[in-house]
């Protein structure tokens, strides 16, 4: 009897231990799954690791983008992108204009000043911002741009700005050429203006509106179109069947949706700002205004010895910043040797027997225009396309070169595009066979500046999938991405195409195509580092450097 009781007691104890073990394993597994699916880890601006729950990542509900069906990997990537761009502009309540950032009262000082520096040395600059009452600001969030340059040498490079959230900023430069090097810092927008731009991005994504013409016989109607439309009026659903990219127009009263003829930019909404907010966007006052130095604004740089120069070049990794610099008006990437295509014959030799596809906005259309103007044998074939819209085609029959340009699908702010020419880049890429004689260049950014970032992320996600498929089936295909660039800004342009908006798009593009196997033409640094004024469509000398870089990827120097 006692033996049976002891056996029963032992069995119960073993069962209890087993249950505890199973419970611990299950709890651990649940915690692991919860961590994998919900809590991604990112690095904030101070370099500290924080979770998405801590950073409070929220998606814009615009057009139901917060309800997208995403894989766990896509969700984590989007969280990471939004967290990286979460700009810490403190909510200090309404700020009067006199207490906003005044670039003329602010100043910078070179911290590690010395009698001379060597090429490759780091230069640190401290920026202290003040308001229009000449009082120090106690919070950050201002958008600054900075560069070093030597006008006589036609040399320039950009700096990396770090916001300490207390009215102080540090700018880090790498000194890349010898001589007298000058520092320039400019305030693009005060933090108070950035808060307004954030509000517009979240609450007024439809501030650029689009229209389509519907026509059948003698009857024609024009209706408004966009990624989504307000109200409960009947809609025409032009969502792309392959990519799922949404696009809608209000349904015409008398015509079917199938009668759509053209797409065009409708215009820009007015009256977006209050009188108080307008004060933060004044040309000559607080839009792209220089910040003066307190003390010397230049340093002397001497050459390194040959052995030191070789070790400097070897130490440049994949995360090199800046990516390059100008010297004698020629862009010099720091990661590879760029060729100079100064003669049309050089370009012809490079592109011989190749098909070149250019997809995107007007900034890559500039490449088509430059090549057809510079290379005599590359003759444009008249397709009867609307000027500045396309599609365009150029042929060099003697050397078997085919050059194509096609704009990306909506949203696109061109004047008039035939609806049957509204092709999405991802779909176009899916139709390319690829190979060693196929070159693809893509620039998609400018027309997305007014939308929430989720809209742009979705577009790039579709393009990236198509690029990966293209490179999988034809690994020798050359794919080049042209980044965004800075442009001229005024009070109105700032609300739609601010450099601050485009910097966000540029950051997303770089991260999403990192490690994909594409080449990058860094148009952002190439415009910021140059001495010429910023333009949406950069001047020819900058475009020439962009194409030299592009062609260097297509036809690299033999090593």
PDB file of C-alpha atoms in Angstrom, residues 34 38 47 54-55 84 86 91 199 220 233 236 257 281 283 294-295 306 345 356 403 416 448 476 480 493 502 551 554:
ATOM      1  CA  UNK A  34       5.792  38.870 -30.035  1.00  0.00           C
ATOM      2  CA  UNK A  38       5.577  43.532 -33.142  1.00  0.00           C
ATOM      3  CA  UNK A  47      22.518  56.475 -31.239  1.00  0.00           C
ATOM      4  CA  UNK A  54       8.900  53.448 -27.576  1.00  0.00           C
ATOM      5  CA  UNK A  55       9.205  55.650 -30.657  1.00  0.00           C
ATOM      6  CA  UNK A  84      14.518  56.884 -39.054  1.00  0.00           C
ATOM      7  CA  UNK A  86      10.789  60.705 -37.259  1.00  0.00           C
ATOM      8  CA  UNK A  91       5.553  70.515 -29.608  1.00  0.00           C
ATOM      9  CA  UNK A 199       1.081  69.241 -40.662  1.00  0.00           C
ATOM     10  CA  UNK A 220     -16.473  65.588 -72.959  1.00  0.00           C
ATOM     11  CA  UNK A 233     -19.650  60.399 -55.146  1.00  0.00           C
ATOM     12  CA  UNK A 236     -13.804  55.382 -61.581  1.00  0.00           C
ATOM     13  CA  UNK A 257     -14.981  55.361 -67.059  1.00  0.00           C
ATOM     14  CA  UNK A 281       8.187  81.022 -45.062  1.00  0.00           C
ATOM     15  CA  UNK A 283      12.246  84.605 -49.055  1.00  0.00           C
ATOM     16  CA  UNK A 294      31.659  83.836 -35.479  1.00  0.00           C
ATOM     17  CA  UNK A 295      35.354  83.962 -36.236  1.00  0.00           C
ATOM     18  CA  UNK A 306      51.644  59.241 -50.647  1.00  0.00           C
ATOM     19  CA  UNK A 345      32.676  59.325 -79.484  1.00  0.00           C
ATOM     20  CA  UNK A 356      19.073  52.141 -72.586  1.00  0.00           C
ATOM     21  CA  UNK A 403      17.683  55.176 -76.080  1.00  0.00           C
ATOM     22  CA  UNK A 416      -0.983  66.426 -70.348  1.00  0.00           C
ATOM     23  CA  UNK A 448       5.635  62.223 -54.343  1.00  0.00           C
ATOM     24  CA  UNK A 476      24.344  41.233 -66.168  1.00  0.00           C
ATOM     25  CA  UNK A 480      21.110  52.656 -61.969  1.00  0.00           C
ATOM     26  CA  UNK A 493       7.283  76.021 -53.600  1.00  0.00           C
ATOM     27  CA  UNK A 502      12.721  65.528 -50.766  1.00  0.00           C
ATOM     28  CA  UNK A 551      28.227  55.864 -67.982  1.00  0.00           C
ATOM     29  CA  UNK A 554      27.858  51.032 -67.695  1.00  0.00           C
TER      30      UNK A 554
END
